[in-house]
Tab-separated table of C-alpha atoms in Angstrom:
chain	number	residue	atom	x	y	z
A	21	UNK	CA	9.986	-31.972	-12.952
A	22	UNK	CA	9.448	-31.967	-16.705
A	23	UNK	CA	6.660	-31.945	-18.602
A	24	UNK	CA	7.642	-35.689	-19.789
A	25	UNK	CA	7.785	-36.622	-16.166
A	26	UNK	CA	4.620	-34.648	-14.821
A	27	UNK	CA	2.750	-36.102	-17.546
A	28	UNK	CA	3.288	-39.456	-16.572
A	29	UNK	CA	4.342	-39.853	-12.760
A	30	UNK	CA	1.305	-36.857	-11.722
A	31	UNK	CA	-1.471	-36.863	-14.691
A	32	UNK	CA	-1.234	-39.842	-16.127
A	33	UNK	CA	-5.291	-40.551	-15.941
A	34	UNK	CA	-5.648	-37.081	-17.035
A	35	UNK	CA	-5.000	-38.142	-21.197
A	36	UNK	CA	-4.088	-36.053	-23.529
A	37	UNK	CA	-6.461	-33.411	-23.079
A	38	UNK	CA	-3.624	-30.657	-22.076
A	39	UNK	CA	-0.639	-28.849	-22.801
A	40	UNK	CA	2.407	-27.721	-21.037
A	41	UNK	CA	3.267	-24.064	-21.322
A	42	UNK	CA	5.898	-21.724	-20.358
A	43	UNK	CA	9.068	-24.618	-20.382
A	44	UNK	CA	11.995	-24.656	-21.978
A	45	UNK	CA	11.222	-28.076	-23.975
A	46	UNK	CA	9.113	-31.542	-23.008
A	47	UNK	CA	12.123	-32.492	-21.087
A	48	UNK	CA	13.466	-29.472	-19.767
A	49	UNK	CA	12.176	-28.077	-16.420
A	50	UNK	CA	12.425	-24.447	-14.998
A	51	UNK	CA	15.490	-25.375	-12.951
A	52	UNK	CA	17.933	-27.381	-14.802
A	53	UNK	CA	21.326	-25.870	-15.201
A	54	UNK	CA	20.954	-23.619	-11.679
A	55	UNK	CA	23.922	-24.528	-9.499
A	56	UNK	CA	22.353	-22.367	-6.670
A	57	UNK	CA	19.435	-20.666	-5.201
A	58	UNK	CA	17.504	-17.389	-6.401
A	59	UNK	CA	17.928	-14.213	-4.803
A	60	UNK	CA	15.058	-12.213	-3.474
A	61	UNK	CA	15.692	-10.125	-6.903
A	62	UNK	CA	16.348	-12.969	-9.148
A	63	UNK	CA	12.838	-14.045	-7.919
A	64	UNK	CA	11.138	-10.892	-8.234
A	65	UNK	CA	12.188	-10.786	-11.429
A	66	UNK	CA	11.010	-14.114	-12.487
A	67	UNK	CA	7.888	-13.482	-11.152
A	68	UNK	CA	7.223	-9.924	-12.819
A	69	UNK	CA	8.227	-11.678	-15.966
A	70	UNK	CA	5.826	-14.844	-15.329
A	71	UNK	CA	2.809	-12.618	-14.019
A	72	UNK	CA	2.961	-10.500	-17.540
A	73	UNK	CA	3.445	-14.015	-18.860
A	74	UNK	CA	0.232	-15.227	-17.431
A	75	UNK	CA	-1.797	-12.195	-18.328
A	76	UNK	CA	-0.675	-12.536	-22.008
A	77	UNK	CA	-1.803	-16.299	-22.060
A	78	UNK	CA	-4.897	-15.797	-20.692
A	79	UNK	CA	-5.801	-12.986	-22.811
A	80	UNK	CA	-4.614	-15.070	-25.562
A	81	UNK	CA	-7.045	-18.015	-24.963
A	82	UNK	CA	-9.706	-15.689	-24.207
A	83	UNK	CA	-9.675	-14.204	-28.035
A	84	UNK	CA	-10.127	-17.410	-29.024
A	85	UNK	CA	-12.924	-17.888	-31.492
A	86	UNK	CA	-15.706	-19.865	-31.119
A	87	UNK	CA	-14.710	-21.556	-28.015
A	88	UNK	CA	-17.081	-23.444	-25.946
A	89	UNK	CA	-15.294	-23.906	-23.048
A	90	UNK	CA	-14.711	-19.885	-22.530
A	91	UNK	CA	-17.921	-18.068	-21.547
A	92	UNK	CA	-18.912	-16.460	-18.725
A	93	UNK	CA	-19.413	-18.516	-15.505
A	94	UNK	CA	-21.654	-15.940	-14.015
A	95	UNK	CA	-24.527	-16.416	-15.843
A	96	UNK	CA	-26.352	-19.588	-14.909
A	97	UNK	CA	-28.163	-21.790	-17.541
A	98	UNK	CA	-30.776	-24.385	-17.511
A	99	UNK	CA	-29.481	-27.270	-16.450
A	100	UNK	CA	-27.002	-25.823	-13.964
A	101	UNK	CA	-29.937	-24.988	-11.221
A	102	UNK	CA	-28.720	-27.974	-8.624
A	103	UNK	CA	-25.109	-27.289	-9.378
A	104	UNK	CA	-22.871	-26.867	-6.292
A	105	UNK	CA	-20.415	-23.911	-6.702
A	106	UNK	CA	-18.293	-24.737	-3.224
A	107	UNK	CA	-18.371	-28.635	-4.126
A	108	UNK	CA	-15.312	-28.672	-5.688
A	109	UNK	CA	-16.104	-32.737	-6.867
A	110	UNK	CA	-18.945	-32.194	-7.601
A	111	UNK	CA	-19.659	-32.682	-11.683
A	112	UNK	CA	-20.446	-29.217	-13.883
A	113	UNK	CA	-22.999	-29.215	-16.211
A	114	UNK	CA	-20.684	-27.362	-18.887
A	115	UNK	CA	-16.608	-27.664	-18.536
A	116	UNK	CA	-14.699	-25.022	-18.712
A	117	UNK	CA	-11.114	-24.225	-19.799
A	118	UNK	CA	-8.419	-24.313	-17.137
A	119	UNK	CA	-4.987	-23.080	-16.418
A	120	UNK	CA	-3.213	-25.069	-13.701
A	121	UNK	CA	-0.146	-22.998	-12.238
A	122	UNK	CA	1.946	-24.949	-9.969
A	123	UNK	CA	4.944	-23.543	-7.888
A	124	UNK	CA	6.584	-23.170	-5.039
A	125	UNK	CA	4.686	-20.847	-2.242
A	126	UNK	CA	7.352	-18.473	-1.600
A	127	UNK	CA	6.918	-17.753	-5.970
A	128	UNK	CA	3.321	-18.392	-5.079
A	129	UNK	CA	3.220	-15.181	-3.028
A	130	UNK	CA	5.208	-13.071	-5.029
A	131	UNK	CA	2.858	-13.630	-7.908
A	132	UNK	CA	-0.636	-13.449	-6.328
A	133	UNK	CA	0.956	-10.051	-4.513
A	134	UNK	CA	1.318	-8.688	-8.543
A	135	UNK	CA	-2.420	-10.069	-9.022
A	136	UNK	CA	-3.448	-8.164	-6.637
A	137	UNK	CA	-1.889	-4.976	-7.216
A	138	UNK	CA	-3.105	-5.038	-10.505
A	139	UNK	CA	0.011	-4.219	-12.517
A	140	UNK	CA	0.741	-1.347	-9.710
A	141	UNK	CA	3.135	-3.368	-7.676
A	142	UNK	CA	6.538	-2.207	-6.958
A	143	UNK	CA	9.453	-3.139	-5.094
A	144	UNK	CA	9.825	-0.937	-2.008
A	145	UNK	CA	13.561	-2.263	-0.573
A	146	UNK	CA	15.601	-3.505	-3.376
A	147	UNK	CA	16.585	-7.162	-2.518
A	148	UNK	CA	14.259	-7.728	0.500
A	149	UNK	CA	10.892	-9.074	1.055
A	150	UNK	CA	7.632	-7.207	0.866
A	151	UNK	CA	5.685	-6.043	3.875
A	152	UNK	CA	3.102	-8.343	3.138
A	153	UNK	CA	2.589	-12.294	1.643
A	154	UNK	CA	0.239	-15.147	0.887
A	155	UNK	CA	1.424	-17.805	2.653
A	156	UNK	CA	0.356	-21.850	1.188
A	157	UNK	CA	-0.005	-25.366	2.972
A	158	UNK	CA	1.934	-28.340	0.605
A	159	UNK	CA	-0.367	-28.707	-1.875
A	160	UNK	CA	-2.913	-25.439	-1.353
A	161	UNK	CA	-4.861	-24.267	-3.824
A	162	UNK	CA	-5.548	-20.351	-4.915
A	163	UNK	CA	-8.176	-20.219	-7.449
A	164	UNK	CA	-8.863	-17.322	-9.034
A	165	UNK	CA	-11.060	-16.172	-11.910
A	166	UNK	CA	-9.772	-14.159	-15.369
A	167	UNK	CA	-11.754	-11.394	-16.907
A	168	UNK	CA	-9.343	-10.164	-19.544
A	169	UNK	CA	-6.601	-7.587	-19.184
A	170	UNK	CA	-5.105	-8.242	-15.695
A	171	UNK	CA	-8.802	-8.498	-14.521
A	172	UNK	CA	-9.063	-11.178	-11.126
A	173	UNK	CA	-11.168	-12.427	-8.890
A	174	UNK	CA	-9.752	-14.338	-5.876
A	175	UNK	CA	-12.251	-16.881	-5.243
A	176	UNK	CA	-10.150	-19.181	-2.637
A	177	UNK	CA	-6.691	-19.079	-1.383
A	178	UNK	CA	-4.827	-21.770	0.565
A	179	UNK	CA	-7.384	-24.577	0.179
A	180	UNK	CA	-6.579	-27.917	0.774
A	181	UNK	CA	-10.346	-29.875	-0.284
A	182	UNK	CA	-7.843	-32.966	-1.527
A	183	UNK	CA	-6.944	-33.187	1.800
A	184	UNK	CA	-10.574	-33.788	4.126
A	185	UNK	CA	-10.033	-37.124	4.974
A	186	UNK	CA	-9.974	-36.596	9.361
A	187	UNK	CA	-8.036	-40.490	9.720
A	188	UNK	CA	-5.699	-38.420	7.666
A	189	UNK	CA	-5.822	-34.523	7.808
A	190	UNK	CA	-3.532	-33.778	10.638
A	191	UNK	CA	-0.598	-35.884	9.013
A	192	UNK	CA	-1.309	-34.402	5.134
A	193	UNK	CA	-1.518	-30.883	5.951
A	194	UNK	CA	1.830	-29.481	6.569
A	195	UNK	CA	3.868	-26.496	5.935
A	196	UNK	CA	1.594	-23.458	6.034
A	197	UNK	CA	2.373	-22.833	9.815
A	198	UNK	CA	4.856	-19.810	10.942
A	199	UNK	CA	7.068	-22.730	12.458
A	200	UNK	CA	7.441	-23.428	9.032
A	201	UNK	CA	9.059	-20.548	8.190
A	202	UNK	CA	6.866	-18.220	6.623
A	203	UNK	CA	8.092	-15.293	8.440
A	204	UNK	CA	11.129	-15.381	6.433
A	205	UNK	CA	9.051	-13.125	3.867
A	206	UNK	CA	8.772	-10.281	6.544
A	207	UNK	CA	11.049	-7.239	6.846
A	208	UNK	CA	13.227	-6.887	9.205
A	209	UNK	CA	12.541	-4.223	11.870
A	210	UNK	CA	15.666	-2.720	11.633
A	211	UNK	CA	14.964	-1.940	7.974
A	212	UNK	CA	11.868	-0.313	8.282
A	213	UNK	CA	12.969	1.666	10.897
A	214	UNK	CA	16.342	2.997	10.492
A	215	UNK	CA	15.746	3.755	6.550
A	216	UNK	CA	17.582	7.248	5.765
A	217	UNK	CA	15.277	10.093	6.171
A	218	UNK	CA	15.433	11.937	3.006
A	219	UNK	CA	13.321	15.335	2.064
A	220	UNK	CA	11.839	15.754	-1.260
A	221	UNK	CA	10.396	18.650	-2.374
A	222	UNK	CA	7.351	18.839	-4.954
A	223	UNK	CA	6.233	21.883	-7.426
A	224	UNK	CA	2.840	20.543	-7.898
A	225	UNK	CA	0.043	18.130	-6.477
A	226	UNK	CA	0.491	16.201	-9.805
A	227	UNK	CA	3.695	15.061	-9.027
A	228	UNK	CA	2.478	13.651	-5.209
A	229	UNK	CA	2.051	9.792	-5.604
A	230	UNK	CA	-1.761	8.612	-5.293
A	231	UNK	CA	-0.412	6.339	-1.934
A	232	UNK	CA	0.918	9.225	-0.232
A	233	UNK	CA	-2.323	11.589	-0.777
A	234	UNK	CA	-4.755	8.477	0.154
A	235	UNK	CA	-2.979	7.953	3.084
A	236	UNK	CA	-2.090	11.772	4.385
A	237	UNK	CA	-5.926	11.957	4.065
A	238	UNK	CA	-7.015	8.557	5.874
A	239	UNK	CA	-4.299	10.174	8.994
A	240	UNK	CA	-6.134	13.438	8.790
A	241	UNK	CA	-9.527	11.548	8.948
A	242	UNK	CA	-8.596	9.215	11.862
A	243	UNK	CA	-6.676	11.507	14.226
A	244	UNK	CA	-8.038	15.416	13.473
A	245	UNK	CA	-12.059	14.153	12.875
A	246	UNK	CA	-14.798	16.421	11.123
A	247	UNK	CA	-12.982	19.672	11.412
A	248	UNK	CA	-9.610	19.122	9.251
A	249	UNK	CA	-8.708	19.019	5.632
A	250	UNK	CA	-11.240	17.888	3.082
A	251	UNK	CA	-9.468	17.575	-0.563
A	252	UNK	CA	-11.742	18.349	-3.549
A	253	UNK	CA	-10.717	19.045	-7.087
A	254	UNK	CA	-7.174	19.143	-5.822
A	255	UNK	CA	-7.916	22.321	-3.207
A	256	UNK	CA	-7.042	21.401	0.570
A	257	UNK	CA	-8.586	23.000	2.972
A	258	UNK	CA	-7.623	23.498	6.011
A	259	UNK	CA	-8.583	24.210	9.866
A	260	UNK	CA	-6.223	25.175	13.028
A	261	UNK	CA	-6.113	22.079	14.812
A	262	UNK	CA	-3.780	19.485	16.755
A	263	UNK	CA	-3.246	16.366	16.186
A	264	UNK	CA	-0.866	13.294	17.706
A	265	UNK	CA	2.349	12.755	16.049
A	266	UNK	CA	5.446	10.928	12.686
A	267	UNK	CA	8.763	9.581	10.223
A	268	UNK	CA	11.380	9.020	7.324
A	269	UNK	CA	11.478	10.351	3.558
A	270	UNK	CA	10.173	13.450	3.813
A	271	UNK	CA	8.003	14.483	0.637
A	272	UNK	CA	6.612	17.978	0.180
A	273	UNK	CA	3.247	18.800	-1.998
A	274	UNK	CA	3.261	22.330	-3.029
A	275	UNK	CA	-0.872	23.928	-3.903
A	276	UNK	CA	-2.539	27.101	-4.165
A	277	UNK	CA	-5.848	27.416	-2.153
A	278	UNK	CA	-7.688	28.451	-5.674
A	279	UNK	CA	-5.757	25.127	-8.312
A	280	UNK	CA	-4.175	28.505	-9.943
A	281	UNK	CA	-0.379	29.049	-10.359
A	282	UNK	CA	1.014	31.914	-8.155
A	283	UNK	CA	4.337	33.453	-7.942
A	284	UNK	CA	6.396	30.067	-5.909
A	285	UNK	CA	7.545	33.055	-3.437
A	286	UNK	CA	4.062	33.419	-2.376
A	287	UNK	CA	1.846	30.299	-2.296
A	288	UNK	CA	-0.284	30.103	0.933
A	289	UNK	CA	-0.532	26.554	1.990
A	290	UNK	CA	2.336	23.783	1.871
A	291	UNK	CA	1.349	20.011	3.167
A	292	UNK	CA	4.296	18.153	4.278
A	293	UNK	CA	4.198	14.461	4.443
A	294	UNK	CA	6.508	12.294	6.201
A	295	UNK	CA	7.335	8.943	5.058
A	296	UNK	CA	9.101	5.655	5.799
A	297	UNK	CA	9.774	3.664	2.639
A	298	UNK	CA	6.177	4.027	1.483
A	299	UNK	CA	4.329	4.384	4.317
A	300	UNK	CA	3.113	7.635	5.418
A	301	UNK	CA	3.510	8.010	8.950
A	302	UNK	CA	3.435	12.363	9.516
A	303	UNK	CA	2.032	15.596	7.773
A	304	UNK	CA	1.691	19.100	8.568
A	305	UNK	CA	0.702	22.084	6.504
A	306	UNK	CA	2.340	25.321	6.358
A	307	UNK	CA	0.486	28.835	5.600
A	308	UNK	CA	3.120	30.900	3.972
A	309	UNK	CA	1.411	33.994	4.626
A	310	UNK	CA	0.500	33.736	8.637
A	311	UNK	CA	3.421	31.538	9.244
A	312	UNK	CA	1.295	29.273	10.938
A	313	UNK	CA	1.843	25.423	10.670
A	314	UNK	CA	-1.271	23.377	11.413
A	315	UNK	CA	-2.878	19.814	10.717
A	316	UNK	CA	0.033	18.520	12.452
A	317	UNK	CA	-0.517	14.207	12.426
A	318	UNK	CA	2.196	11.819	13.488
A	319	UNK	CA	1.279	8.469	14.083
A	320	UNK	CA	1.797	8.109	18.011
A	321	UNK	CA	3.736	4.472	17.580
A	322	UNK	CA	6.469	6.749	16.268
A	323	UNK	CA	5.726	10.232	18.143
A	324	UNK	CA	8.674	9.483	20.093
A	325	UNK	CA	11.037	9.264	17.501
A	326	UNK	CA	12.885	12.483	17.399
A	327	UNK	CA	14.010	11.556	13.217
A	328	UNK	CA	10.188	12.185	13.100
A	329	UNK	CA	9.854	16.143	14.481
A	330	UNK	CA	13.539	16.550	12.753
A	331	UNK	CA	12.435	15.420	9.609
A	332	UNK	CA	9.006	17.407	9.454
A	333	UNK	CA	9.957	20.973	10.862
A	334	UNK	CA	13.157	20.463	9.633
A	335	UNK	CA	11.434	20.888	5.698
A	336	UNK	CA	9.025	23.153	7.098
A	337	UNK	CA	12.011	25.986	8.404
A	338	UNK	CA	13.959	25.033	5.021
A	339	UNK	CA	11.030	26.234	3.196
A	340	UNK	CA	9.655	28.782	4.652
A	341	UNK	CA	13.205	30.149	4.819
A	342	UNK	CA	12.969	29.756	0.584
A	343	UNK	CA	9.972	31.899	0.934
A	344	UNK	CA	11.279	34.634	2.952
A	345	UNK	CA	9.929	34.092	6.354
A	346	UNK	CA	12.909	34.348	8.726
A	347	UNK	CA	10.839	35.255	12.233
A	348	UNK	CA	8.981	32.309	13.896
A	349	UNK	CA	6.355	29.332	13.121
A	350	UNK	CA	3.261	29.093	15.449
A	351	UNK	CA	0.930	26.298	16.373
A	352	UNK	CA	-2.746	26.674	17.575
A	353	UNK	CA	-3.770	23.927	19.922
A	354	UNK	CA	-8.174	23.697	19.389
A	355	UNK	CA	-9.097	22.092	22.821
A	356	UNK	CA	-12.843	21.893	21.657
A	357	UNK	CA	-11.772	19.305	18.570
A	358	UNK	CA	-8.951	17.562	21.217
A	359	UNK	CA	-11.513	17.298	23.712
A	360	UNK	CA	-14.328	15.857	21.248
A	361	UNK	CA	-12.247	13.570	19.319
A	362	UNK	CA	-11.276	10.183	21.215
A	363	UNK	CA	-8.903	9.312	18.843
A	364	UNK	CA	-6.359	12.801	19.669
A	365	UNK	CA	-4.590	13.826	22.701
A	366	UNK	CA	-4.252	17.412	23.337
A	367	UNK	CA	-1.651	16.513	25.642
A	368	UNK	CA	0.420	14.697	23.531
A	369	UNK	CA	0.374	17.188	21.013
A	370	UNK	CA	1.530	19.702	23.093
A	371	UNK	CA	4.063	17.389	24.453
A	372	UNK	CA	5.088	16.737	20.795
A	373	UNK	CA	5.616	20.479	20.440
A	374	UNK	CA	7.570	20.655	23.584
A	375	UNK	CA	9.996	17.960	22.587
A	376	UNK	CA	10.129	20.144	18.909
A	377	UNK	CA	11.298	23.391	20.958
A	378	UNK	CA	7.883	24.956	20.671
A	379	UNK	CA	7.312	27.848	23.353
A	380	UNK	CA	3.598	28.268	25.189
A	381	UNK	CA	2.833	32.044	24.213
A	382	UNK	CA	0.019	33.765	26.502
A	383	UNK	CA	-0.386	36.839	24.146
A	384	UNK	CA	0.816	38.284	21.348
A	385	UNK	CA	-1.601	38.552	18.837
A	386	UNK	CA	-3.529	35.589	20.032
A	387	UNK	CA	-0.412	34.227	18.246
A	388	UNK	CA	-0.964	36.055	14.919
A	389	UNK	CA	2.718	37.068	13.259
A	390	UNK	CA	2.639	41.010	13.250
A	391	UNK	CA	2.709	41.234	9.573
A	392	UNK	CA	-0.682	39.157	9.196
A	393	UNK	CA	-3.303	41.280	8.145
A	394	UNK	CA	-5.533	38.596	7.163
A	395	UNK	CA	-8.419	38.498	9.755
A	396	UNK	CA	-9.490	35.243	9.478
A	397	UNK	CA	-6.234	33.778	10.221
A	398	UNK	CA	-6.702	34.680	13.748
A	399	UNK	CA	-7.988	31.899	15.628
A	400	UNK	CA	-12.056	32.301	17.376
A	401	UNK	CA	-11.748	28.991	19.420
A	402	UNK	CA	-10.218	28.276	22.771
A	403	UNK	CA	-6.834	27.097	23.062
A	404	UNK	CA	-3.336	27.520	23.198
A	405	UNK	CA	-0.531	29.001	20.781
A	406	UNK	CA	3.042	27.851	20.582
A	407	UNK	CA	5.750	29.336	18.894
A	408	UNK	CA	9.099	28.260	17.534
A	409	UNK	CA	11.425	30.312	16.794
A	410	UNK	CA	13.065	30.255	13.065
């Protein structure tokens, strides 16, 4: 519709207390002249360009001067005691400006998704749908506050208040089911899953995406418990134990134990991280000097995915070929943090290593390489070492 139109056909009781933004002209609407529909990139595109859109408008009547119908809603004033916030019909002691955005849900989605994200949303698969979307009956409403400079507040999504009536409810509310097609916004499996698995490598923690780090650490948290990594001041540190087990682009976050730069020949630790798309689904950390490999985590929905143990120890041999360590990569299995933490298997680690072409080793060195002098490398608790051979 155009402006024209909506003002007369939709708010014609409404007067001329509002303006039309963001169209072509007073009889134009956003569609005229398309012969076809959008593309999922056309549309991600219009809706990066409308969302910056938005923010600029809103900022824009904000900095007006001397409004009275901008101030902040938070702060109640007398005569606004026996006011009733959820009544949406309910009168308001002071009125308040208001920007009505109307649009199809599918553009709906793809805009509150860039609200959310807070100008850190990206496009994972080029051309396809995100992994997640707001979905919107005919007619739903999303309201959401402004504070200034991409600032929200979600205060309702999906609402349908017009719509109450019970003679007529059933019959007015329509299209926010999944028979209605919503799940056309999800993903296919088969892209998620058979994505190329690509290895990255990285010279510095500064160059390791915030996502991957928050997640590596939330998998470390859930599956190792208490006794793994804890990152402070960008130092990991680290603690010889199993895990379950992970898949697809492989990144790799290079970091000396003291923050200091050291000869790239000679770091000590490495932390691998696994990834599909953007989703972190393995890790693993590498001493350079012991050769050991340890806070192994693969997320056991995909532990069975051999891409998963090819990808990670397939960067791990790579590099600590780079490095000059030629002999063999071990793996200490703690059975006092497997058998005190619900959440990990020892068993399916060591099945994990087994499918890897990891070797049960009774003793050599309590499974210390033989040109580790470093003490404290050797492992105190009870459990098992495995070995794989370079």
């Amino acid at each position: 519709m155009t402006p024209d139109e909506i003002r007369k056909d939709v708010m014609k009781d409404v007067g001329d207390n509002m303006s039309f933004e963001g169209f072509p002209s007073p009889t134009r609407g956003w569609y005229v002249g398309r012969h076809r529909a959008e593309t999922r990139q056309e549309s991600e595109e219009r809706a990066s360009k409308f969302y910056l859109w938005l923010c600029e408008y809103l900022d824009q009547q904000l900095a007006c001067p001397d409004a009275s119908d901008i101030f902040d809603a938070g702060v109640q004033i007398q005569g606004e005691e026996e006011e009733h916030e959820h009544d949406k019909f309910s009168q308001r002691f002071r009125r308040r400006r208001m920007t009505v955005c109307v649009g199809h849900g599918d553009f709906m989605s793809l805009v509150l998704k860039r609200i959310i994200a807070g100008f850190g949303h990206c496009i994972e698969f080029e051309g396809t749908a995100h992994r997640s979307a707001f979905i919107h009956y005919n007619t739903g409403i999303t309201e959401v506050e402004y504070f200034g400079q991409g600032r929200f507040l979600i205060m309702g999504h999906n609402q349908t208040p017009h719509l109450l009536d019970p003679t007529s409810y059933r019959d007015l509310r329509t299209g926010g089911s999944l028979k209605d097609g919503w799940t056309y916004l999800m993903p296919t499996d088969e892209l998620l899953q058979d994505n190329q698995v690509v290895a990255m490598h990285f010279d510095d923690d500064e160059q390791v995406d915030d996502f991957v780090k928050e997640q590596t650490q939330a998998m470390k948290a859930l599956y190792l418990g208490s006794s793994t990594s804890r990152t402070t001041n960008n130092t990991t540190q680290t603690s010889h134990s199993p895990s379950p087990t992970a898949v697809s682009n492989l990144c790799v976050e290079e970091d000396d134990d003291d923050g200091e730069l050291v000869d790239a020949r000679r770091k000590k630790k490495v932390s691998f991280f696994v990834k599909r798309g953007q989703q972190v689904v393995g890790c693993a950390t590498y001493d350079e000097v012991t050769g050991h490999l340890s806070q192994v985590v693969v997320r056991p929905s995909v532990a069975q995915n051999t891409q998963v143990g090819d990808a990670l120890l397939g960067a791990v041999r790579k590099h600590a070929r780079k490095v000059g360590r030629s002999d063999s990569l071990y793996y200490y299995c703690d059975d006092d943090v497997a058998n005190n933490n619900n959440n990990n298997s020892n068993g399916s680690t060591k099945s994990f290593l087994e499918q890897m072409g990891f070797q049960e080793v009774v003793d050599e060195a309590d499974g210390v390489s033989p040109d580790d002098d470093d003490d404290e490398a050797r492992p105190q608790k009870r459990g098992s070492i495995h070995r794989l051979d370079l």
